[in-house]
Coordinates of C-alpha atoms in Angstrom, one line a residue:
X1 CA -14.4 -33.1 63.5
X2 CA -17.8 -31.6 64.5
X3 CA -19.7 -29.0 62.4
X4 CA -18.9 -26.2 64.9
X5 CA -15.2 -26.7 64.6
X6 CA -15.5 -26.8 60.8
X7 CA -17.4 -23.6 60.8
X8 CA -15.0 -21.8 63.1
X9 CA -12.2 -23.0 60.7
X10 CA -13.9 -21.6 57.7
X11 CA -14.6 -18.4 59.4
X12 CA -10.9 -18.1 60.4
X13 CA -9.8 -18.8 56.7
X14 CA -12.4 -16.3 55.4
X15 CA -11.1 -13.5 57.7
X16 CA -7.4 -14.3 56.7
X17 CA -8.3 -14.0 53.0
X18 CA -10.3 -10.7 53.7
X19 CA -7.2 -9.3 55.5
X20 CA -5.0 -10.4 52.5
X21 CA -7.4 -8.6 50.1
X22 CA -7.6 -5.5 52.2
X23 CA -3.9 -5.3 52.3
X24 CA -3.7 -5.6 48.5
X25 CA -6.2 -3.0 48.1
X26 CA -4.4 -0.7 50.5
X27 CA -1.0 -1.1 48.5
X28 CA -2.7 -0.1 45.4
X29 CA -4.9 2.5 46.8
X30 CA -1.8 4.3 48.4
X31 CA -0.2 4.2 44.9
X32 CA -3.2 5.4 43.2
X33 CA -4.5 8.0 45.7
X34 CA -1.1 9.4 46.2
X35 CA -1.6 11.5 43.2
X36 CA -3.4 14.0 45.4
X37 CA -4.8 16.9 43.3
X38 CA -4.4 15.0 40.0
X39 CA -7.3 12.9 40.9
X40 CA -10.5 13.9 38.8
X41 CA -14.0 13.1 39.7
X42 CA -14.0 10.5 36.9
X43 CA -10.8 9.0 38.3
X44 CA -12.1 8.7 41.8
X45 CA -15.5 7.2 40.7
X46 CA -13.6 4.6 38.6
X47 CA -11.4 3.7 41.6
X48 CA -14.4 3.4 44.0
X49 CA -16.2 1.2 41.5
X50 CA -13.3 -1.2 41.1
X51 CA -12.7 -1.5 44.8
X52 CA -16.5 -1.8 45.5
X53 CA -16.6 -4.7 42.9
X54 CA -13.9 -6.5 44.7
X55 CA -15.7 -6.2 48.0
X56 CA -19.0 -7.4 46.5
X57 CA -17.2 -10.2 44.9
X58 CA -15.5 -11.3 47.9
X59 CA -18.7 -11.3 49.9
X60 CA -20.4 -13.2 47.1
X61 CA -17.7 -15.9 47.2
X62 CA -17.2 -16.3 50.9
X63 CA -20.6 -15.7 52.3
X64 CA -23.4 -15.7 49.8
X65 CA -22.1 -18.6 47.9
X66 CA -23.6 -17.4 44.6
X67 CA -23.6 -19.8 41.8
X68 CA -20.6 -19.0 39.5
X69 CA -22.6 -17.6 36.5
X70 CA -24.2 -15.2 38.8
X71 CA -21.0 -14.2 40.4
X72 CA -19.5 -13.7 36.8
X73 CA -22.2 -11.2 36.1
X74 CA -21.6 -9.2 39.4
X75 CA -18.0 -8.8 38.6
X76 CA -17.9 -8.6 34.9
X77 CA -20.8 -6.0 34.4
X78 CA -18.9 -3.2 36.5
X79 CA -15.6 -4.1 35.2
X80 CA -16.6 -3.9 31.5
X81 CA -18.1 -0.6 32.1
X82 CA -15.0 0.6 33.9
X83 CA -12.7 -0.6 31.1
X84 CA -15.0 1.2 28.7
X85 CA -14.1 4.4 30.3
X86 CA -10.5 3.7 31.1
X87 CA -9.9 2.8 27.5
X88 CA -11.9 5.6 25.7
X89 CA -13.1 5.2 22.1
X90 CA -10.2 4.6 19.8
X91 CA -7.8 3.0 22.3
X92 CA -8.7 -0.6 21.5
X93 CA -6.7 -2.1 18.7
X94 CA -8.2 -1.5 15.2
X95 CA -11.3 0.3 16.6
X96 CA -10.7 3.0 13.7
X97 CA -11.3 0.1 11.3
X98 CA -14.2 -1.4 13.1
X99 CA -15.8 1.9 13.5
X100 CA -15.7 2.6 9.6
X101 CA -17.1 -0.9 9.1
X102 CA -20.1 -0.5 11.6
X103 CA -20.6 3.0 10.2
X104 CA -20.7 1.6 6.6
X105 CA -23.2 -1.1 7.6
X106 CA -25.5 1.4 9.7
X107 CA -25.4 3.8 6.7
X108 CA -26.5 0.9 4.4
X109 CA -29.2 0.0 7.0
X110 CA -30.5 3.7 7.1
X111 CA -30.2 4.0 3.3
X112 CA -27.9 6.9 3.4
X113 CA -24.8 5.2 1.8
X114 CA -23.0 7.4 -0.9
X115 CA -21.9 5.7 -4.2
X116 CA -21.3 2.3 -2.5
X117 CA -18.5 3.7 -0.4
X118 CA -18.1 3.6 3.4
X119 CA -20.3 6.3 4.6
X120 CA -19.8 8.1 8.0
X121 CA -21.3 11.1 9.7
X122 CA -19.0 14.2 9.6
X123 CA -18.7 13.9 13.5
X124 CA -17.7 10.1 13.2
X125 CA -15.0 11.2 10.6
X126 CA -13.7 14.0 12.7
X127 CA -13.6 11.7 15.9
X128 CA -11.3 9.4 13.9
X129 CA -8.9 11.8 12.2
X130 CA -8.8 14.4 14.9
X131 CA -7.3 11.8 17.3
X132 CA -5.1 10.2 14.4
X133 CA -6.8 6.8 14.9
X134 CA -5.3 5.7 11.7
X135 CA -1.8 6.3 13.2
X136 CA -1.8 4.0 16.2
X137 CA 1.8 5.0 17.1
X138 CA 0.6 8.5 17.7
X139 CA -2.2 7.7 20.1
X140 CA -2.0 8.8 23.7
X141 CA -4.6 7.7 26.1
X142 CA -4.6 10.9 28.1
X143 CA -5.0 12.9 25.0
X144 CA -7.9 10.7 23.6
X145 CA -9.8 10.8 27.0
X146 CA -9.4 14.5 27.2
X147 CA -10.8 14.8 23.6
X148 CA -13.7 12.4 24.3
X149 CA -14.7 14.3 27.6
X150 CA -14.5 17.7 26.0
X151 CA -16.8 16.7 23.1
X152 CA -19.4 14.9 24.9
X153 CA -21.8 17.9 24.5
X154 CA -20.9 19.0 21.1
X155 CA -23.8 19.5 18.7
X156 CA -24.4 17.0 16.2
X157 CA -23.3 17.5 12.5
X158 CA -25.7 15.0 10.7
X159 CA -24.2 15.4 7.2
X160 CA -22.7 12.1 5.7
X161 CA -19.3 11.9 3.9
X162 CA -17.8 9.0 2.1
X163 CA -14.2 7.6 2.4
X164 CA -12.3 6.2 -0.4
X165 CA -13.2 2.7 0.9
X166 CA -15.5 0.2 -0.4
X167 CA -18.5 -0.2 1.7
X168 CA -18.5 -3.2 4.1
X169 CA -19.9 -6.4 2.9
X170 CA -23.5 -6.9 4.0
X171 CA -22.9 -10.4 5.4
X172 CA -20.4 -8.8 8.0
X173 CA -23.4 -7.5 9.9
X174 CA -23.6 -11.1 11.2
X175 CA -20.6 -10.4 13.6
X176 CA -21.0 -6.6 13.7
X177 CA -24.7 -6.7 14.5
X178 CA -24.7 -5.4 18.2
X179 CA -22.3 -2.6 17.4
X180 CA -24.2 -1.6 14.3
X181 CA -27.5 -1.6 16.2
X182 CA -25.9 0.7 18.9
X183 CA -24.5 3.2 16.4
X184 CA -27.7 3.2 14.4
X185 CA -29.7 4.0 17.7
X186 CA -27.5 6.9 18.4
X187 CA -27.9 8.2 14.8
X188 CA -31.6 7.9 14.9
X189 CA -32.0 9.9 18.1
X190 CA -29.5 12.5 17.0
X191 CA -26.8 11.8 19.5
X192 CA -23.3 13.0 18.7
X193 CA -20.6 10.6 17.5
X194 CA -18.9 10.0 20.8
X195 CA -22.2 9.1 22.7
X196 CA -23.3 7.0 19.7
X197 CA -19.8 5.2 19.9
X198 CA -20.5 4.4 23.6
X199 CA -23.9 3.0 22.7
X200 CA -22.2 0.8 20.2
X201 CA -19.9 -0.4 22.8
X202 CA -22.8 -1.0 25.4
X203 CA -25.0 -2.8 22.9
X204 CA -22.0 -5.1 22.1
X205 CA -21.2 -5.5 25.7
X206 CA -24.9 -6.6 26.5
X207 CA -24.6 -9.4 23.8
X208 CA -21.2 -10.4 24.9
X209 CA -22.4 -10.7 28.7
X210 CA -25.4 -12.8 27.6
X211 CA -23.3 -15.3 25.5
X212 CA -20.6 -15.7 27.9
X213 CA -23.1 -15.9 30.9
X214 CA -24.9 -18.8 29.2
X215 CA -21.6 -20.5 28.1
X216 CA -20.4 -20.4 31.8
X217 CA -23.8 -21.6 33.0
X218 CA -23.8 -24.5 30.6
X219 CA -20.2 -25.5 31.0
X220 CA -20.3 -29.0 32.3
X221 CA -16.6 -29.1 33.6
X222 CA -13.9 -26.8 34.8
X223 CA -16.2 -23.9 35.5
X224 CA -13.7 -22.1 37.6
X225 CA -11.0 -22.3 34.9
X226 CA -13.6 -20.8 32.4
X227 CA -14.5 -18.1 35.0
X228 CA -10.9 -17.0 35.4
X229 CA -10.3 -16.7 31.6
X230 CA -13.5 -14.4 31.3
X231 CA -11.8 -12.1 33.9
X232 CA -8.5 -11.8 32.0
X233 CA -7.8 -8.1 31.2
X234 CA -7.4 -8.5 27.4
X235 CA -10.6 -10.7 27.3
X236 CA -12.4 -7.8 29.3
X237 CA -10.9 -5.2 26.8
X238 CA -12.2 -7.0 23.7
X239 CA -15.5 -7.8 25.5
X240 CA -16.3 -4.1 25.8
X241 CA -15.0 -3.1 22.3
X242 CA -16.8 -2.8 19.0
X243 CA -14.3 -5.1 17.4
X244 CA -15.6 -8.5 16.0
X245 CA -13.4 -10.1 18.6
X246 CA -16.4 -9.5 21.0
X247 CA -18.5 -12.0 18.9
X248 CA -15.4 -14.3 18.1
X249 CA -14.5 -14.8 21.7
X250 CA -18.0 -15.1 23.0
X251 CA -19.1 -17.4 20.3
X252 CA -16.0 -19.5 20.5
X253 CA -16.4 -20.0 24.3
X254 CA -20.2 -20.9 23.7
X255 CA -19.3 -23.4 21.1
X256 CA -16.8 -25.2 23.4
X257 CA -19.2 -25.0 26.3
X258 CA -22.2 -26.5 24.3
X259 CA -19.9 -29.0 22.5
X260 CA -18.7 -30.3 25.7
X261 CA -22.1 -30.5 27.1
X262 CA -23.5 -32.5 24.2
X263 CA -21.1 -35.3 25.0
X264 CA -20.5 -35.1 28.8
X265 CA -24.0 -34.2 30.0
X266 CA -26.3 -35.2 27.1
X267 CA -29.4 -35.4 29.2
X268 CA -29.1 -31.7 30.2
X269 CA -27.7 -30.3 27.1
X270 CA -29.2 -32.0 24.1
X271 CA -32.2 -29.9 23.6
X272 CA -33.7 -27.7 20.7
X273 CA -32.6 -24.5 22.5
X274 CA -29.1 -25.4 22.7
X275 CA -29.0 -26.9 19.1
X276 CA -30.4 -23.7 17.9
X277 CA -27.8 -21.6 19.7
X278 CA -25.0 -23.8 18.5
X279 CA -26.1 -23.4 15.0
X280 CA -26.2 -19.5 15.4
X281 CA -22.8 -19.8 17.0
X282 CA -21.6 -21.8 14.0
X283 CA -22.8 -19.2 11.7
X284 CA -20.9 -16.4 13.3
X285 CA -17.7 -18.5 13.4
X286 CA -17.8 -19.4 9.7
X287 CA -18.0 -15.8 8.8
X288 CA -15.5 -14.1 11.3
X289 CA -11.7 -14.5 10.5
X290 CA -12.3 -16.5 7.4
X291 CA -13.9 -19.3 9.4
X292 CA -10.7 -20.4 11.0
X293 CA -12.2 -20.6 14.5
X294 CA -15.2 -22.8 13.3
X295 CA -12.9 -25.8 13.8
X296 CA -13.8 -25.4 17.5
X297 CA -17.1 -26.8 16.5
X298 CA -15.5 -30.1 16.2
X299 CA -15.3 -30.5 20.0
X300 CA -18.3 -32.9 20.1
X301 CA -16.7 -35.2 17.6
X302 CA -13.4 -35.3 19.4
X303 CA -14.8 -36.3 22.7
X304 CA -17.1 -39.0 21.5
X305 CA -16.2 -42.4 23.0
X306 CA -16.5 -45.8 21.4
X307 CA -20.0 -46.1 23.3
X308 CA -21.2 -42.9 21.8
X309 CA -20.2 -43.9 18.3
X310 CA -22.1 -47.3 18.7
X311 CA -25.1 -45.6 19.8
X312 CA -25.4 -43.2 16.7
X313 CA -28.5 -43.5 14.8
X314 CA -29.4 -42.4 11.3
X315 CA -31.5 -39.6 12.6
X316 CA -28.4 -38.1 14.3
X317 CA -26.2 -38.6 11.3
X318 CA -28.8 -36.9 9.0
X319 CA -28.8 -34.0 11.5
X320 CA -25.1 -33.6 11.5
X321 CA -25.1 -33.6 7.7
X322 CA -27.9 -31.1 7.4
X323 CA -26.0 -28.9 9.9
X324 CA -22.8 -29.0 7.8
X325 CA -24.6 -28.5 4.5
X326 CA -26.7 -25.7 5.9
X327 CA -23.6 -23.8 7.2
X328 CA -21.8 -24.2 3.8
X329 CA -24.8 -23.0 1.8
X330 CA -25.1 -19.9 4.1
X331 CA -21.4 -19.1 3.7
X332 CA -21.5 -19.5 -0.1
X333 CA -24.7 -17.7 -0.7
X334 CA -23.6 -14.8 1.6
X335 CA -20.4 -14.5 -0.5
X336 CA -22.2 -14.7 -4.0
X337 CA -24.8 -12.2 -3.2
X338 CA -22.6 -9.6 -1.4
X339 CA -19.4 -9.8 -3.4
X340 CA -17.9 -6.6 -4.6
X341 CA -14.6 -6.1 -6.5
X342 CA -12.1 -4.1 -4.4
X343 CA -11.0 -1.0 -6.2
X344 CA -9.3 2.0 -4.8
X345 CA -10.0 5.4 -6.8
X346 CA -9.3 8.9 -6.0
X347 CA -11.3 10.0 -2.8
X348 CA -14.7 11.5 -3.2
X349 CA -13.6 14.2 -0.8
X350 CA -9.9 15.4 -0.8
X351 CA -9.9 15.4 3.0
X352 CA -11.1 11.9 3.4
X353 CA -7.9 9.6 2.8
X354 CA -7.8 5.9 3.0
X355 CA -4.3 4.5 3.2
X356 CA -3.8 0.9 2.1
X357 CA -0.8 -0.4 4.4
X358 CA -0.2 -3.5 2.2
X359 CA 2.5 -3.7 -0.4
X360 CA 2.0 -5.3 -3.8
X361 CA 4.7 -7.9 -3.1
X362 CA 3.1 -10.4 -0.8
X363 CA 3.7 -14.2 0.0
X364 CA 1.3 -16.5 -2.0
X365 CA 0.2 -20.1 -1.9
X366 CA 2.0 -20.5 -5.3
X367 CA 5.2 -19.2 -3.7
X368 CA 5.1 -21.8 -0.9
X369 CA 4.3 -24.6 -3.5
X370 CA 7.5 -23.7 -5.2
X371 CA 9.5 -23.3 -2.0
X372 CA 7.8 -26.0 0.3
X373 CA 10.6 -25.6 3.1
X374 CA 10.0 -22.0 3.4
X375 CA 6.6 -22.1 5.2
X376 CA 7.6 -24.4 8.1
X377 CA 10.7 -22.2 8.4
X378 CA 8.8 -19.0 8.8
X379 CA 6.3 -20.5 11.2
X380 CA 8.9 -21.9 13.5
X381 CA 11.0 -18.8 13.4
X382 CA 8.0 -16.6 14.1
X383 CA 7.1 -18.6 17.3
X384 CA 10.7 -18.2 18.3
X385 CA 10.9 -14.7 17.6
X386 CA 7.4 -13.5 18.8
X387 CA 6.5 -16.0 21.6
X388 CA 7.2 -13.5 24.3
X389 CA 5.2 -10.9 22.5
X390 CA 2.1 -13.2 22.0
X391 CA 2.3 -14.1 25.7
X392 CA 2.3 -10.6 26.8
X393 CA -0.3 -9.3 24.3
X394 CA -2.7 -12.2 25.4
X395 CA -2.4 -11.3 29.1
X396 CA -1.3 -7.8 29.9
X397 CA -0.8 -5.6 26.8
X398 CA -3.8 -3.4 26.4
X399 CA -4.8 -0.4 24.2
X400 CA -2.8 -0.3 20.9
X401 CA -0.2 -2.6 22.7
X402 CA 1.1 0.6 24.5
X403 CA -0.5 0.0 28.0
X404 CA 1.7 -2.7 29.7
X405 CA 0.1 -4.0 33.0
X406 CA 2.2 -6.1 35.4
X407 CA 4.1 -8.9 33.5
X408 CA 4.7 -10.7 36.9
X409 CA 0.9 -11.2 37.3
X410 CA 0.9 -13.1 34.0
X411 CA 2.8 -16.0 35.6
X412 CA 0.4 -15.9 38.4
X413 CA -2.6 -16.2 36.0
X414 CA -0.9 -19.3 34.4
X415 CA -0.3 -20.9 37.8
X416 CA -4.0 -20.4 39.0
X417 CA -5.1 -21.6 35.7
X418 CA -3.2 -24.9 36.1
X419 CA -4.5 -25.2 39.6
X420 CA -8.1 -24.8 38.4
X421 CA -7.6 -27.1 35.6
X422 CA -5.7 -29.8 37.6
X423 CA -7.2 -29.8 40.9
X424 CA -10.6 -28.4 40.7
X425 CA -12.7 -30.1 43.4
X426 CA -15.8 -30.7 41.4
X427 CA -13.9 -32.4 38.6
X428 CA -15.9 -35.4 37.3
X429 CA -14.6 -35.9 33.7
X430 CA -11.2 -36.8 32.6
X431 CA -10.0 -36.8 29.0
X432 CA -8.4 -39.8 27.5
X433 CA -5.0 -39.7 25.9
X434 CA -6.6 -40.1 22.6
X435 CA -9.0 -37.3 23.0
X436 CA -6.1 -35.0 24.3
X437 CA -4.0 -35.6 21.3
X438 CA -6.9 -34.9 19.1
X439 CA -7.7 -31.6 21.0
X440 CA -4.1 -30.8 20.8
X441 CA -4.0 -31.2 17.1
X442 CA -7.2 -29.1 16.7
X443 CA -5.5 -26.2 18.8
X444 CA -2.3 -26.5 16.6
X445 CA -4.4 -26.4 13.5
X446 CA -6.3 -23.3 14.3
X447 CA -2.9 -21.6 15.5
X448 CA -1.2 -22.7 12.3
X449 CA -4.2 -21.3 10.3
X450 CA -4.1 -18.0 12.1
X451 CA -0.4 -17.6 11.4
X452 CA -0.7 -18.7 7.8
X453 CA -3.5 -16.3 7.3
X454 CA -1.5 -13.3 8.4
X455 CA 1.5 -14.6 6.6
X456 CA -0.5 -14.5 3.3
X457 CA -2.5 -11.3 3.9
X458 CA -0.3 -9.1 5.8
X459 CA 3.6 -10.1 5.5
X460 CA 5.7 -8.5 2.8
X461 CA 7.6 -11.1 0.6
X462 CA 11.1 -11.9 2.1
X463 CA 10.1 -11.5 5.7
X464 CA 11.4 -14.3 8.0
X465 CA 8.5 -13.8 10.5
X466 CA 4.9 -12.8 10.3
X467 CA 3.5 -9.4 10.8
X468 CA 0.2 -8.5 12.3
X469 CA -0.4 -11.4 14.7
X470 CA -1.2 -10.5 18.3
X471 CA -1.8 -12.7 21.5
X472 CA -5.5 -11.9 21.5
X473 CA -6.0 -13.8 18.3
X474 CA -5.4 -16.9 20.5
X475 CA -7.7 -16.0 23.3
X476 CA -10.4 -18.5 22.0
X477 CA -7.8 -21.3 22.4
X478 CA -7.0 -20.7 25.9
X479 CA -9.8 -22.6 27.3
X480 CA -9.6 -25.9 25.4
X481 CA -5.7 -25.6 25.9
X482 CA -6.0 -25.6 29.7
X483 CA -8.8 -28.2 29.6
X484 CA -6.1 -30.6 28.4
X485 CA -4.3 -30.4 31.8
X486 CA -6.0 -32.6 34.4
X487 CA -5.3 -35.1 37.0
X488 CA -6.5 -38.5 37.7
X489 CA -10.1 -38.7 39.1
X490 CA -8.8 -40.6 42.1
X491 CA -6.4 -37.6 43.0
X492 CA -7.4 -36.6 46.5
X493 CA -5.4 -33.2 46.3
X494 CA -8.3 -31.1 45.3
X495 CA -8.9 -27.3 45.8
X496 CA -12.0 -25.8 47.0
X497 CA -13.7 -23.8 44.3
X498 CA -14.3 -20.8 46.4
X499 CA -10.6 -20.3 46.8
X500 CA -10.1 -20.4 43.0
X501 CA -12.8 -17.9 42.4
X502 CA -11.3 -15.6 45.0
X503 CA -7.8 -15.9 43.4
X504 CA -9.3 -15.0 39.9
X505 CA -11.4 -12.1 41.6
X506 CA -8.3 -10.6 43.3
X507 CA -6.2 -10.9 40.0
X508 CA -8.9 -9.1 38.1
X509 CA -9.3 -6.3 40.6
X510 CA -5.5 -5.7 40.9
X511 CA -5.2 -5.7 37.1
X512 CA -8.1 -3.1 36.9
X513 CA -6.5 -0.9 39.5
X514 CA -3.1 -1.2 37.6
X515 CA -4.9 0.0 34.4
X516 CA -6.5 2.7 36.3
X517 CA -3.1 4.0 37.5
X518 CA -1.6 3.7 34.0
X519 CA -4.5 5.2 32.3
X520 CA -4.4 8.5 34.3

C-alpha cells in the first residue's frame, strides 16, 4: 500500500473520530445548555473552557502529534483550573482539616502562632465554620460556591485566633509546602481568606503538574496508560486540592517512573538529577501517611534481573545503604525534634470548637495479638462489604463523596486501561512471572497496610469492617497494578497510541462536562 493511500485512510479515520467527538460534545452540550436562563457567566466560561480543551487536545493528538508529556500539560492545566472552580474551597474531602494544618504551619512560618495551638486568621476561621466544613454531611456545593463568590471582595480581617488543636508538626511542611507557601503569600499581601485559599491551591497545582509532567516524560514504558491515569476525575480533583494527597500521588507516580527507568533504561535514567529527585520523593513518601507508600520505592529491586544482580558493585551497594540510612535518619530526627504530646483542653476561645471524632475504645495491636483470627476476618469482610464503594470512590465519586459522576464510564476507563496496558504499540518490555508476583505482593502489602492503619486509628472496637477508607487512598497503586497486565512481545495485535490518547482525552472531557452539569 503506497503512502498516499495510507495518508487518505488516516485522514478518513481522523474525520470519523472528530465526528464522534462532536456528537458526544453535542449530546452533553444539549444537556448542559438546556438550562437556559440558569446559566451564569462562570458556568458558560467553564463550559467553553472544557470544550475548547477537548478540541485543542484532539488537534494535538491527530494533527500536531505532540509528545505525550506536552499533550498532558495542554489538557491537565485547563482541567485542573476548571476543577478548582467547579469544586470550590471546602468541597474536596478533608479540606477543612488540611486548611487548619497549612494555616498552622503558615502561622509558625510567620511567627504569629498563639500558645502552640493551630492559629488561623479570623477570615479563615469564618470560612470554615460559616460553611459547616467540619460537618461534611451538611455541605452543598451550590451553597458553598455562592458563599465563595459572594465573599471574594470582602475586606480582610487580619486578626489571628487559635483553635483548641495542637499546632501542626513542623515536619508536615514537607508534604504541605506548596499549599503553605500559597497561603502565606496571600497573608503577606493582605488578601482575604478565599483568595488566599485559591493561591494555596494554585501553588500546589503548579508543583503537582511539574512532578507528574516529569514522571510522564521519564516513564520508560506504558506512557499511554500513565497518561490516562493522570486524567481520571478523582486524580484531577486531588491534584488541584490542598490535601497532602497532591504530594502523595505525584511523588508515588514519580517514584514508580524513575524506579522503572533505573532498571529498564539505565543509560538515560541513571544520573545525578534523577537520583536527587528520587531521594526527595523518598523523603516525602516516608513522612506522608505513616510512610506506607514508601514501599513503592522498592520498584527497582523488584525489577532487577539476574544479570543486573551480577553486575552490582560495592559502590552501588554503598549508595543504596547510604540512601536507606539517610531516609531513616531524617525520619527519626524529624520525629524527635518536632514531637508534641497531644492534649485537649478547653478552647482558648469559646467560639472555636475542635471536635475529636474518635472514641476511646479502639482496636489495638495487642487486641489482635490476643485474637489472631480477628484481623484477617475484618480485612476480608471489609473488602467484601466495601469493594464497590472503593471502586466508585476511586473513579467517579467527587466532593465529599456526594457528587456521583457516571458509573457506566468507570468500566470504560477500566477497559481502556487494559487496552493501554496489554496492546500498547510501543511496548518493548515484558515483566517476568517472578517480577509480577513480587509486584503483586508489593501492591497487596501497601493495600493491607492502608486498611490496617485505618482499622487501628479510626475504627471503633467491635466493628466488623473498617471505617474511613476511600478509593482515593489506592490511586498510587493503579499504575503498578495495570502494569502487571501485558501480552507477549511477539503479539502483533497492537493499538496505535494516538487512539488510546484520544480515548482518554474524550473520557476526561465527558467526565468534566458531567461534573459541570452536577455542580450547577
